[in-house]
Coordinates of C-alpha atoms in Angstrom, one line a residue:
Chain A
M1 CA -48.2 -42.2 -19.3
K2 CA -48.6 -38.7 -20.8
I3 CA -50.6 -36.7 -18.4
K4 CA -52.9 -34.1 -20.0
N5 CA -56.2 -34.1 -18.1
V6 CA -55.9 -33.4 -14.4
T7 CA -58.7 -33.3 -11.9
V8 CA -58.3 -31.8 -8.5
A9 CA -60.8 -32.9 -5.9
G10 CA -61.6 -30.4 -3.2
G11 CA -61.3 -26.7 -3.5
G12 CA -59.9 -25.6 -0.1
V13 CA -56.9 -23.3 0.0
L14 CA -54.5 -25.9 -1.2
G15 CA -56.8 -27.5 -3.7
A16 CA -57.4 -24.2 -5.4
Q17 CA -53.7 -23.4 -5.5
I18 CA -52.8 -26.8 -6.9
A19 CA -55.6 -26.6 -9.6
Y20 CA -54.4 -23.1 -10.6
I21 CA -50.7 -23.8 -10.9
T22 CA -51.5 -27.0 -12.8
A23 CA -53.6 -25.1 -15.3
F24 CA -51.0 -22.3 -15.5
H25 CA -48.5 -24.9 -16.7
G26 CA -50.7 -26.0 -19.6
Y27 CA -52.7 -28.9 -18.2
N28 CA -56.4 -29.3 -18.8
V29 CA -57.8 -28.9 -15.3
T30 CA -61.1 -29.8 -13.8
L31 CA -62.0 -28.9 -10.2
W32 CA -64.4 -31.3 -8.6
G33 CA -66.5 -30.2 -5.6
R34 CA -68.9 -32.4 -3.6
S35 CA -71.8 -29.9 -4.0
E36 CA -72.8 -26.7 -5.8
G37 CA -72.0 -25.0 -2.4
S38 CA -68.4 -26.2 -2.5
I39 CA -68.0 -25.1 -6.1
E40 CA -69.2 -21.6 -5.1
R41 CA -66.6 -21.5 -2.4
I42 CA -63.9 -22.5 -4.8
K43 CA -64.5 -19.7 -7.3
P44 CA -63.5 -16.7 -5.1
R45 CA -60.3 -18.6 -4.2
I46 CA -59.5 -19.0 -7.9
E47 CA -60.2 -15.3 -8.5
R48 CA -57.8 -14.4 -5.7
L49 CA -55.1 -16.6 -7.2
H50 CA -55.6 -14.9 -10.6
N51 CA -55.0 -11.6 -8.9
I52 CA -52.0 -12.8 -7.0
F53 CA -50.4 -14.3 -10.1
S54 CA -51.1 -11.0 -12.0
K55 CA -49.3 -9.0 -9.2
E56 CA -46.4 -11.5 -9.1
L57 CA -46.0 -11.0 -12.9
D58 CA -46.2 -7.2 -12.6
L59 CA -43.4 -7.5 -10.1
A60 CA -41.4 -9.9 -12.2
P61 CA -39.3 -7.3 -14.0
S62 CA -37.7 -6.4 -10.7
Y63 CA -36.5 -10.0 -10.4
I64 CA -34.5 -9.7 -13.6
G65 CA -30.8 -9.6 -12.9
E66 CA -29.4 -9.4 -9.5
E67 CA -31.6 -6.7 -8.0
N68 CA -33.9 -9.1 -6.2
P69 CA -32.6 -12.5 -5.3
D70 CA -36.0 -13.8 -4.7
Y71 CA -38.6 -14.7 -7.3
P72 CA -41.6 -17.0 -7.8
R73 CA -39.7 -20.2 -8.7
S74 CA -42.7 -22.1 -10.0
F75 CA -43.0 -19.4 -12.8
F76 CA -39.5 -19.5 -14.1
K77 CA -37.0 -22.4 -14.2
D78 CA -34.2 -20.1 -13.2
K79 CA -33.5 -16.3 -13.2
S80 CA -32.2 -16.4 -16.8
E81 CA -35.8 -17.3 -17.9
I82 CA -37.2 -14.1 -16.5
T83 CA -37.5 -11.9 -19.6
Q84 CA -40.1 -9.3 -20.6
E85 CA -41.2 -11.6 -23.4
K86 CA -41.7 -14.5 -21.0
I87 CA -43.5 -12.3 -18.5
E88 CA -46.0 -11.1 -21.2
E89 CA -46.6 -14.7 -22.3
L90 CA -47.3 -15.8 -18.7
K91 CA -49.7 -12.8 -18.2
K92 CA -51.7 -14.0 -21.2
I93 CA -51.7 -17.6 -19.8
N94 CA -52.8 -16.3 -16.4
D95 CA -55.8 -14.4 -18.0
K96 CA -56.8 -17.3 -20.1
I97 CA -56.7 -20.2 -17.7
Y98 CA -58.7 -18.2 -15.2
K99 CA -61.6 -18.5 -17.6
D100 CA -60.9 -22.0 -18.9
L101 CA -60.9 -23.9 -15.6
K102 CA -63.8 -26.3 -15.4
Y103 CA -65.9 -26.9 -12.3
T104 CA -68.2 -29.8 -11.8
T105 CA -69.9 -31.9 -9.1
D106 CA -70.5 -34.7 -11.6
L107 CA -68.3 -37.8 -11.0
D108 CA -68.2 -39.0 -14.6
E109 CA -67.5 -35.5 -15.9
A110 CA -64.7 -35.0 -13.4
F111 CA -63.0 -38.4 -13.3
S112 CA -63.7 -40.5 -16.4
N113 CA -61.2 -38.6 -18.6
A114 CA -58.6 -37.8 -15.9
D115 CA -55.1 -39.0 -16.4
L116 CA -54.2 -37.7 -13.0
V117 CA -56.5 -37.2 -10.0
I118 CA -55.2 -35.0 -7.1
E119 CA -57.2 -35.6 -4.0
A120 CA -57.1 -32.5 -1.7
I121 CA -60.2 -33.0 0.4
A122 CA -60.4 -32.7 4.2
E123 CA -57.9 -34.7 6.3
I124 CA -60.6 -37.0 7.6
V125 CA -59.7 -40.7 7.1
D126 CA -63.3 -42.0 6.5
E127 CA -64.1 -39.2 4.1
K128 CA -61.0 -40.0 2.1
K129 CA -61.8 -43.7 2.0
A130 CA -65.3 -43.1 0.9
F131 CA -64.0 -40.7 -1.8
Y132 CA -61.6 -43.1 -3.2
E133 CA -64.2 -45.9 -3.3
K134 CA -66.7 -43.6 -5.0
I135 CA -64.4 -42.4 -7.8
S136 CA -62.8 -45.8 -8.4
T137 CA -65.6 -47.0 -10.7
H138 CA -65.4 -43.8 -12.8
L139 CA -61.7 -43.8 -13.5
K140 CA -59.9 -45.0 -16.7
E141 CA -57.7 -48.0 -16.1
D142 CA -54.5 -46.0 -16.3
T143 CA -55.5 -43.0 -14.2
I144 CA -52.9 -42.2 -11.5
V145 CA -54.4 -41.0 -8.2
V146 CA -52.4 -38.9 -5.7
S147 CA -53.3 -37.5 -2.3
N148 CA -52.2 -34.1 -1.0
S149 CA -52.5 -35.3 2.6
S150 CA -49.9 -33.8 4.9
T151 CA -50.3 -36.2 7.7
L152 CA -51.7 -39.5 6.4
I153 CA -49.8 -42.1 4.5
P154 CA -50.8 -43.9 1.3
S155 CA -51.0 -47.4 2.6
Q156 CA -53.9 -46.3 4.8
F157 CA -56.0 -45.7 1.6
R158 CA -54.6 -47.7 -1.2
E159 CA -57.0 -50.6 -1.1
Y160 CA -59.9 -48.2 -1.5
T161 CA -58.5 -46.8 -4.8
K162 CA -58.6 -50.2 -6.5
R163 CA -55.3 -49.3 -8.1
E164 CA -52.6 -49.7 -5.5
D165 CA -49.8 -49.5 -8.0
K166 CA -51.1 -46.2 -9.4
F167 CA -51.7 -44.5 -6.0
L168 CA -49.2 -42.4 -4.1
N169 CA -48.9 -39.1 -2.3
L170 CA -48.0 -35.7 -3.7
H171 CA -48.0 -33.2 -0.9
F172 CA -47.8 -29.4 -1.6
A173 CA -46.8 -26.5 0.6
N174 CA -49.0 -23.4 1.0
N175 CA -48.3 -20.6 -1.5
I176 CA -47.0 -23.1 -4.0
W177 CA -46.0 -20.6 -6.6
R178 CA -43.2 -19.5 -4.2
Q179 CA -42.8 -22.5 -1.9
N180 CA -42.4 -24.7 -4.8
V181 CA -41.6 -28.0 -3.2
A182 CA -43.8 -31.0 -3.6
E183 CA -43.1 -34.1 -1.5
V184 CA -43.6 -37.3 -3.6
M185 CA -44.1 -40.3 -1.4
K186 CA -44.6 -43.9 -2.6
H187 CA -45.6 -46.9 -0.7
D188 CA -44.3 -50.4 -1.3
K189 CA -46.9 -51.3 -3.9
T190 CA -46.6 -48.1 -6.0
S191 CA -45.2 -48.9 -9.4
D192 CA -42.0 -47.3 -10.5
E193 CA -43.8 -46.0 -13.6
S194 CA -46.4 -44.2 -11.6
F195 CA -43.8 -42.8 -9.2
E196 CA -41.7 -41.5 -12.1
S197 CA -44.8 -40.0 -13.8
V198 CA -45.7 -38.1 -10.7
I199 CA -42.2 -36.8 -10.2
E200 CA -42.1 -35.6 -13.8
F201 CA -45.5 -34.0 -13.4
A202 CA -44.3 -32.2 -10.3
K203 CA -41.3 -30.8 -12.2
S204 CA -43.5 -29.8 -15.1
I205 CA -45.6 -27.5 -12.9
G206 CA -42.5 -25.8 -11.6
M207 CA -42.1 -27.8 -8.4
Y208 CA -39.0 -29.2 -6.8
P209 CA -39.9 -32.8 -6.2
A210 CA -38.7 -33.9 -2.8
I211 CA -38.7 -37.7 -3.2
L212 CA -39.6 -40.1 -0.4
K213 CA -38.7 -43.6 -1.3
K214 CA -40.6 -45.1 1.6
E215 CA -43.6 -44.1 3.6
Q216 CA -42.8 -41.6 6.5
A217 CA -45.4 -40.0 8.8
G218 CA -44.7 -36.3 8.7
Y219 CA -43.0 -36.6 5.3
I220 CA -39.8 -34.7 5.1
L221 CA -40.7 -31.2 6.2
N222 CA -42.7 -32.0 9.2
S223 CA -40.3 -34.8 10.2
L224 CA -37.7 -32.0 10.7
L225 CA -40.0 -29.2 11.8
V226 CA -41.8 -31.0 14.6
P227 CA -38.7 -31.9 16.5
L228 CA -37.3 -28.4 16.1
L229 CA -40.6 -26.9 17.5
D230 CA -40.7 -29.5 20.3
S231 CA -37.1 -28.6 21.3
A232 CA -38.0 -24.9 21.5
L233 CA -41.2 -25.7 23.4
M234 CA -39.1 -27.8 25.9
L235 CA -36.9 -24.8 26.6
Y236 CA -40.0 -22.7 27.1
G237 CA -41.8 -25.4 29.2
D238 CA -38.8 -25.7 31.6
D239 CA -38.6 -21.9 31.8
I240 CA -35.0 -22.0 30.6
A241 CA -35.3 -19.2 28.1
E242 CA -38.0 -16.8 26.7
P243 CA -39.5 -17.3 23.3
K244 CA -38.0 -14.1 22.0
D245 CA -34.5 -15.1 23.0
I246 CA -35.0 -18.6 21.6
D247 CA -36.1 -17.1 18.3
M248 CA -33.3 -14.5 18.1
D249 CA -30.7 -17.1 18.9
W250 CA -32.0 -19.4 16.2
K251 CA -32.3 -16.6 13.6
I252 CA -28.9 -15.0 14.2
G253 CA -27.2 -18.4 14.7
T254 CA -28.5 -20.1 11.6
G255 CA -29.7 -17.3 9.4
A256 CA -33.2 -18.7 9.3
P257 CA -35.9 -16.0 8.5
K258 CA -38.2 -17.2 11.3
G259 CA -37.7 -18.5 14.8
P260 CA -39.6 -21.5 16.3
F261 CA -42.2 -19.3 18.1
E262 CA -42.8 -17.2 15.0
I263 CA -43.5 -20.5 13.2
I264 CA -45.8 -21.6 16.0
D265 CA -47.7 -18.3 15.6
I266 CA -48.1 -19.0 11.9
V267 CA -49.2 -22.6 12.3
G268 CA -51.6 -21.5 15.0
I269 CA -51.3 -22.3 18.7
T270 CA -54.4 -24.5 18.7
T271 CA -52.9 -26.8 16.0
V272 CA -49.5 -26.9 17.8
I273 CA -51.3 -27.9 21.1
N274 CA -53.1 -30.7 19.3
I275 CA -50.0 -32.0 17.6
T276 CA -47.8 -31.7 20.7
K277 CA -50.3 -33.3 23.1
A278 CA -50.1 -36.4 21.0
S279 CA -46.3 -36.7 21.3
P280 CA -45.0 -39.5 23.5
K281 CA -42.7 -37.0 25.1
A282 CA -45.7 -35.0 26.4
Q283 CA -47.4 -37.9 28.2
D284 CA -45.6 -37.4 31.5
P285 CA -47.2 -34.2 33.1
N286 CA -43.8 -33.3 34.6
S287 CA -42.1 -33.4 31.2
A288 CA -40.8 -30.1 29.7
L289 CA -43.1 -30.7 26.7
A290 CA -46.2 -31.2 28.9
K291 CA -45.4 -28.1 30.8
A292 CA -45.1 -26.2 27.5
V293 CA -48.5 -27.5 26.4
K294 CA -50.0 -26.2 29.7
K295 CA -48.5 -22.7 29.1
L296 CA -49.7 -22.7 25.5
E297 CA -53.2 -23.7 26.7
E298 CA -53.2 -20.8 29.1
R299 CA -52.2 -18.4 26.3
A300 CA -54.9 -19.8 24.0
E301 CA -57.5 -19.2 26.6
K302 CA -56.5 -15.6 26.7
G303 CA -57.0 -15.5 22.9
L304 CA -53.3 -15.4 22.1
K305 CA -53.6 -18.0 19.3
G306 CA -51.1 -16.7 16.8
V307 CA -51.2 -14.7 13.6
E308 CA -54.8 -15.5 12.8
S309 CA -56.0 -14.1 16.2
G310 CA -53.9 -11.0 15.8
E311 CA -51.6 -11.9 18.7
G312 CA -49.6 -14.9 19.7
F313 CA -46.0 -14.8 21.0
Y314 CA -45.8 -11.6 18.8
K315 CA -48.4 -9.0 17.9
Y316 CA -49.7 -8.8 14.3
K317 CA -51.2 -5.5 13.5
Chain B
M16 CA -19.7 -3.3 38.6
K17 CA -18.3 -1.2 35.8
I18 CA -16.3 -3.4 33.5
K19 CA -13.3 -1.8 31.9
N20 CA -10.5 -4.3 31.9
V21 CA -11.2 -7.6 30.1
T22 CA -8.9 -10.5 29.9
V23 CA -9.5 -13.2 27.3
A24 CA -7.8 -16.5 28.1
G25 CA -7.0 -18.7 25.1
G26 CA -6.4 -17.4 21.6
G27 CA -8.1 -20.0 19.4
V28 CA -10.5 -18.9 16.6
L29 CA -13.2 -17.9 19.1
G30 CA -10.8 -16.4 21.7
A31 CA -9.3 -14.1 19.1
Q32 CA -12.7 -13.0 17.8
I33 CA -14.0 -12.3 21.4
A34 CA -10.8 -10.3 22.3
Y35 CA -11.0 -8.3 19.1
I36 CA -14.6 -7.4 19.2
T37 CA -14.3 -6.5 22.9
A38 CA -11.4 -4.2 22.2
F39 CA -13.3 -2.8 19.2
H40 CA -16.0 -1.7 21.5
G41 CA -13.7 0.3 23.7
Y42 CA -12.6 -2.1 26.4
N43 CA -9.0 -2.5 27.6
V44 CA -8.2 -6.0 26.5
T45 CA -5.5 -8.4 27.4
L46 CA -5.0 -11.7 25.7
W47 CA -3.5 -14.4 27.9
G48 CA -1.8 -17.4 26.4
R49 CA -0.3 -20.4 28.2
S50 CA 3.1 -20.1 26.5
E51 CA 5.0 -17.8 24.2
G52 CA 4.1 -20.4 21.5
S53 CA 0.4 -19.8 22.0
I54 CA 0.9 -16.0 21.9
E55 CA 2.6 -16.4 18.6
R56 CA -0.3 -18.4 17.3
I57 CA -2.8 -15.7 18.4
K58 CA -1.1 -12.8 16.6
P59 CA -1.8 -13.9 13.0
R60 CA -5.5 -14.5 14.0
I61 CA -5.7 -10.9 15.3
E62 CA -4.1 -9.7 12.1
R63 CA -6.7 -11.5 10.0
L64 CA -9.5 -10.0 12.1
H65 CA -8.1 -6.5 11.5
N66 CA -8.2 -7.2 7.8
I67 CA -11.7 -8.7 8.0
F68 CA -13.0 -5.7 10.0
S69 CA -11.3 -3.3 7.5
K70 CA -13.1 -5.1 4.6
E71 CA -16.4 -5.0 6.4
L72 CA -16.0 -1.3 6.9
D73 CA -15.1 -0.7 3.3
L74 CA -18.3 -2.5 2.3
A75 CA -20.4 -0.7 4.9
P76 CA -21.5 2.1 2.6
S77 CA -23.4 -0.5 0.6
Y78 CA -25.4 -1.3 3.7
I79 CA -26.8 2.2 4.0
G80 CA -30.4 2.4 3.0
E81 CA -32.4 -0.5 1.7
E82 CA -29.9 -1.8 -0.9
N83 CA -28.5 -4.5 1.2
P84 CA -30.6 -5.9 4.0
D85 CA -27.7 -7.6 5.6
Y86 CA -24.9 -5.8 7.7
P87 CA -22.5 -6.6 10.5
R88 CA -24.9 -6.1 13.4
S89 CA -22.2 -6.0 16.0
F90 CA -20.8 -2.8 14.4
F91 CA -24.0 -0.8 14.2
K92 CA -27.0 -0.9 16.6
D93 CA -29.3 -0.6 13.7
K94 CA -29.2 0.5 10.0
S95 CA -29.8 4.1 10.8
E96 CA -26.4 4.1 12.6
I97 CA -24.6 3.4 9.4
T98 CA -23.3 6.7 8.3
Q99 CA -20.1 7.7 6.5
E100 CA -19.0 9.5 9.7
K101 CA -19.6 6.4 11.9
I102 CA -17.8 4.2 9.3
E103 CA -14.7 6.5 9.4
E104 CA -14.7 6.5 13.2
L105 CA -14.9 2.7 13.3
K106 CA -12.0 2.5 10.8
K107 CA -9.8 4.5 13.1
I108 CA -10.8 2.4 16.0
N109 CA -10.0 -0.7 14.0
D110 CA -6.5 0.5 13.2
K111 CA -5.9 1.6 16.7
I112 CA -7.0 -1.4 18.7
Y113 CA -5.0 -3.7 16.5
K114 CA -1.9 -2.2 17.9
D115 CA -3.2 -1.6 21.5
L116 CA -4.1 -5.2 22.3
K117 CA -1.9 -6.6 25.1
Y118 CA -0.5 -10.1 25.1
T119 CA 1.0 -11.9 28.0
T120 CA 1.7 -15.3 29.5
D121 CA 2.1 -13.8 33.0
L122 CA -0.8 -14.7 35.4
D123 CA -0.5 -11.6 37.5
E124 CA -0.3 -9.2 34.5
A125 CA -3.2 -10.9 32.9
F126 CA -5.6 -11.4 35.8
S127 CA -4.9 -9.1 38.7
N128 CA -6.5 -6.1 37.2
A129 CA -9.3 -7.8 35.2
D130 CA -12.9 -6.8 35.8
L131 CA -14.0 -9.6 33.6
V132 CA -12.2 -12.8 32.5
I133 CA -13.5 -14.6 29.5
E134 CA -12.2 -18.2 29.4
A135 CA -11.9 -19.6 25.9
I136 CA -9.5 -22.4 26.3
A137 CA -9.9 -25.9 25.0
E138 CA -13.1 -27.9 25.8
I139 CA -11.2 -30.2 28.1
V140 CA -12.8 -30.5 31.6
D141 CA -9.5 -31.0 33.5
E142 CA -7.7 -28.2 31.7
K143 CA -10.5 -25.8 32.5
K144 CA -10.6 -26.9 36.2
A145 CA -6.9 -26.4 36.5
F146 CA -7.1 -23.1 34.8
Y147 CA -9.8 -21.7 37.1
E148 CA -7.9 -22.9 40.2
K149 CA -4.7 -21.4 38.9
I150 CA -6.1 -17.9 38.2
S151 CA -8.3 -17.8 41.3
T152 CA -5.5 -16.5 43.6
H153 CA -4.6 -13.8 41.1
L154 CA -8.0 -12.2 40.7
K155 CA -9.5 -9.2 42.5
E156 CA -12.4 -9.9 44.8
D157 CA -15.0 -8.5 42.4
T158 CA -13.7 -10.0 39.1
I159 CA -16.5 -11.8 37.1
V160 CA -15.4 -15.0 35.3
V161 CA -17.3 -16.4 32.3
S162 CA -16.7 -19.4 30.2
N163 CA -17.2 -19.5 26.4
S164 CA -17.8 -23.3 26.6
S165 CA -20.3 -24.5 24.1
T166 CA -20.9 -27.9 25.6
L167 CA -20.1 -27.8 29.3
I168 CA -22.2 -26.1 32.0
P169 CA -21.0 -23.8 34.8
S170 CA -21.9 -26.0 37.8
Q171 CA -19.2 -28.4 36.6
F172 CA -16.5 -25.7 37.3
R173 CA -17.8 -23.2 39.7
E174 CA -16.1 -24.6 42.8
Y175 CA -12.7 -24.2 41.1
T176 CA -13.2 -20.5 40.5
K177 CA -13.6 -19.7 44.3
R178 CA -16.3 -17.2 43.3
E179 CA -19.4 -19.2 42.5
D180 CA -21.6 -16.1 42.6
K181 CA -19.4 -14.3 40.0
F182 CA -19.1 -17.2 37.6
L183 CA -21.4 -18.0 34.7
N184 CA -21.2 -18.8 30.9
L185 CA -21.1 -16.5 28.0
H186 CA -21.1 -18.5 24.8
F187 CA -20.3 -16.8 21.5
A188 CA -20.9 -18.0 17.9
N189 CA -18.3 -18.1 15.2
N190 CA -17.9 -14.9 13.1
I191 CA -19.3 -12.9 16.0
W192 CA -19.2 -9.6 14.2
R193 CA -22.1 -10.9 12.1
Q194 CA -23.5 -13.8 14.1
N195 CA -23.8 -11.4 17.0
V196 CA -25.6 -13.6 19.5
A197 CA -24.1 -14.5 22.9
E198 CA -25.8 -17.1 25.1
V199 CA -25.7 -16.0 28.7
M200 CA -26.3 -18.9 31.1
K201 CA -26.4 -18.7 34.9
H202 CA -26.3 -21.5 37.4
D203 CA -28.3 -21.5 40.6
K204 CA -25.5 -19.8 42.6
T205 CA -24.7 -17.0 40.1
S206 CA -25.7 -13.7 41.6
D207 CA -28.3 -11.5 39.9
E208 CA -25.7 -8.7 39.8
S209 CA -23.1 -10.8 38.0
F210 CA -25.8 -12.1 35.6
E211 CA -27.0 -8.5 34.8
S212 CA -23.4 -7.2 34.4
V213 CA -22.6 -9.9 31.9
I214 CA -25.8 -9.3 30.0
E215 CA -25.0 -5.6 29.8
F216 CA -21.4 -6.4 28.8
A217 CA -22.7 -8.6 25.9
K218 CA -25.0 -5.8 24.7
S219 CA -22.1 -3.2 25.0
I220 CA -20.0 -5.2 22.5
G221 CA -22.9 -5.4 20.0
M222 CA -24.2 -8.8 20.9
Y223 CA -27.8 -9.9 21.2
P224 CA -27.8 -11.6 24.7
A225 CA -29.8 -14.8 24.5
I226 CA -30.6 -15.4 28.2
L227 CA -30.7 -18.8 29.8
K228 CA -32.2 -18.5 33.3
K229 CA -31.1 -22.1 34.1
E230 CA -28.4 -24.5 33.1
Q231 CA -29.1 -26.3 29.9
A232 CA -26.7 -28.7 28.1
G233 CA -26.6 -27.5 24.5
Y234 CA -27.6 -24.0 25.5
I235 CA -30.3 -22.7 23.2
L236 CA -28.8 -23.0 19.7
N237 CA -27.6 -26.6 20.0
S238 CA -30.7 -27.6 21.9
L239 CA -32.6 -26.8 18.7
L240 CA -30.0 -27.7 16.1
V241 CA -29.1 -31.2 17.3
P242 CA -32.7 -32.5 17.2
L243 CA -33.1 -31.0 13.7
L244 CA -29.9 -32.6 12.4
D245 CA -30.8 -35.9 14.2
S246 CA -34.2 -35.9 12.4
A247 CA -32.6 -35.3 9.0
L248 CA -30.0 -38.1 9.8
M249 CA -32.8 -40.5 10.6
L250 CA -34.5 -39.9 7.2
Y251 CA -31.1 -40.6 5.7
G252 CA -30.3 -43.6 7.9
D253 CA -33.6 -45.2 7.0
D254 CA -33.0 -44.4 3.3
I255 CA -36.3 -42.5 3.1
A256 CA -34.9 -39.5 1.3
E257 CA -31.6 -38.3 -0.1
P258 CA -29.7 -35.5 1.6
K259 CA -30.2 -33.1 -1.4
D260 CA -34.0 -33.6 -1.3
I261 CA -34.1 -33.2 2.5
D262 CA -32.1 -30.0 2.2
M263 CA -34.2 -28.6 -0.6
D264 CA -37.4 -29.4 1.1
W265 CA -36.2 -27.6 4.3
K266 CA -34.9 -24.6 2.5
I267 CA -37.9 -24.1 0.2
G268 CA -40.4 -25.0 2.9
T269 CA -39.0 -22.7 5.7
G270 CA -36.8 -20.2 3.8
A271 CA -33.7 -21.2 5.8
P272 CA -30.5 -20.5 3.9
K273 CA -29.0 -23.9 4.7
G274 CA -30.3 -27.4 4.8
P275 CA -29.4 -29.9 7.5
F276 CA -26.8 -31.7 5.4
E277 CA -25.2 -28.4 4.4
I278 CA -24.9 -27.6 8.1
I279 CA -23.4 -31.1 8.7
D280 CA -20.8 -30.3 6.1
I281 CA -19.9 -27.0 7.8
V282 CA -19.8 -28.6 11.3
G283 CA -17.7 -31.4 9.9
I284 CA -18.8 -35.0 9.6
T285 CA -16.3 -36.2 12.2
T286 CA -17.8 -33.9 14.9
V287 CA -21.3 -34.9 13.8
I288 CA -20.4 -38.6 14.1
N289 CA -19.0 -38.0 17.6
I290 CA -22.0 -36.1 18.8
T291 CA -24.5 -38.4 17.2
K292 CA -22.9 -41.6 18.5
A293 CA -23.4 -40.4 22.0
S294 CA -27.1 -39.9 21.6
P295 CA -29.4 -42.4 23.4
K296 CA -31.3 -42.7 20.2
A297 CA -28.3 -44.1 18.4
Q298 CA -27.5 -46.9 20.9
D299 CA -29.7 -49.5 19.2
P300 CA -27.7 -50.6 16.1
N301 CA -31.0 -51.0 14.2
S302 CA -32.2 -47.5 14.9
A303 CA -32.3 -45.0 12.1
L304 CA -29.8 -42.8 13.8
A305 CA -27.3 -45.7 14.2
K306 CA -27.7 -46.6 10.6
A307 CA -27.0 -42.9 9.7
V308 CA -23.8 -42.9 11.8
K309 CA -22.7 -46.0 9.9
K310 CA -23.3 -44.3 6.6
L311 CA -21.5 -41.2 7.8
E312 CA -18.5 -43.3 8.9
E313 CA -18.3 -44.9 5.5
R314 CA -18.3 -41.5 3.9
A315 CA -15.6 -40.2 6.4
E316 CA -13.4 -43.1 5.5
K317 CA -13.6 -42.0 1.9
G318 CA -12.4 -38.6 2.9
L319 CA -15.9 -36.9 2.4
K320 CA -15.7 -35.0 5.7
G321 CA -17.4 -31.8 4.8
V322 CA -16.3 -28.3 3.9
E323 CA -12.9 -28.6 5.4
S324 CA -11.9 -31.6 3.3
G325 CA -13.3 -30.0 0.1
E326 CA -16.2 -32.5 -0.2
G327 CA -18.9 -33.8 2.0
F328 CA -22.5 -34.1 0.9
Y329 CA -21.7 -31.3 -1.5
K330 CA -18.5 -30.3 -3.3
Y331 CA -16.5 -27.2 -2.1
K332 CA -14.2 -26.0 -4.9

């Protein structure tokens, strides 16, 4: 199916980014919010994205050639595409879409013409179920529905969508114009056609589609990241090495830009405590992981919660 | 203790690098080899290092200022230390030490004046035990002995050294002039004084000392890397995602320069098979990890063994 009209449901940080980048790549985008209040919270996020994209495009000439190896990969297919002409064209698009985005709380207006619905509402199972049921009667027969969930899997929700074969997950990373990877995960009832359409859609908005052929809790990225962070936390829990040394060893040894404890500071210690506590390896209170959770909790009580609180394992101005 | 004379035992890839960087930082270095044959195998490695260091120093002016964020960190404490004067000084040192390195097969010549012995012989338990016993009668009372083992822990060997309090591990990474991290691991009988001396020694040769206060199989780096690679292999074993997508997701999502399967290609698939087979998680033949090992073995049989064989998960010219 040719996707033209895309509706993004939920205007949180990710919802706004997904809507914006989709519009930026030429789709007709509607943002649906549950209430007028939620619409009003979306608008400043979109405004901020308009500014960020403007700044990225102002910087873009420095990405031409070999000067700067980094560039916003969702804007340009490769470095050869970065030309003054292209930059000017994207600037015009950026200023236009900003005004053309549609906002609504009306279900029919939002969903009856959508070719693709991207659900980016809160990670609350019952809310998602209710949402899918509610929109199902408003959709066209061929609408594809995807969830941006980062933790839940499609088979939990598919029956509520009334279109199991046209439902799957499309999970974006934060700052998607730079971290341009989208995890596309099917379940065993997703049709090949819907799967392919969503993969093509992801490519068309400048994403690298990381394809999951089967359901996997944690998708790809968190399936790798959580064990890495757990291993670092175990060294810390058993008092084998200090976070700074663990980070430096990892960074120097692998060339990674961030060490595990820098990542923990970014994710936020409260979230890391919640995820880690649920791990089977943390159930024995004498385990290294349980001891690490205890140390994290002590730090959290002192307000050392990571980047957002200004200090975690490191200080942030 | 003031360390001045350092003897490196074993002139494999790492032994040669350790000896060279130690001499480069002003120590009086002796390379001990088991036989004349092993001495003859060391010399071309040292010659190659002399050339590499020359090239690095020729390139060093480009590291001045902000042009190139990367630089060989074991040569300069920080970027402000990179000056034309310093570069010239290091070039002279590089040409001098190359000729001043001492080689011997004689135990007394190698060990009786050593303040520090760095053991970098093969990772074979019995060979290491025999080596420690053999040298123990040749050492001064205050000589500190360290092992560069990457997989074995000091308590396995300490009794053979006849100096448990002056024995610990100092594990280097490959290409140590750039990957300048050294894991310093004590056991419960290592004296604080020896531990501190080795930490200071590591700093003095331009290393970041990553300190392990207790024994840990896998040290820091492999304690993190193995679970990361295992997790990637499990996704592959269960046919959830393809290596290329796993790598891209990891690289875009975390900014890491290499994905798990690129690292597996560098380590070499044969080594990865051997390590992974020994994992408790791979013992059930229906486990994701066991299925991954099977797939790796099929690839290895086809000669797809990684960088060294010219092709693994990726092609190398």
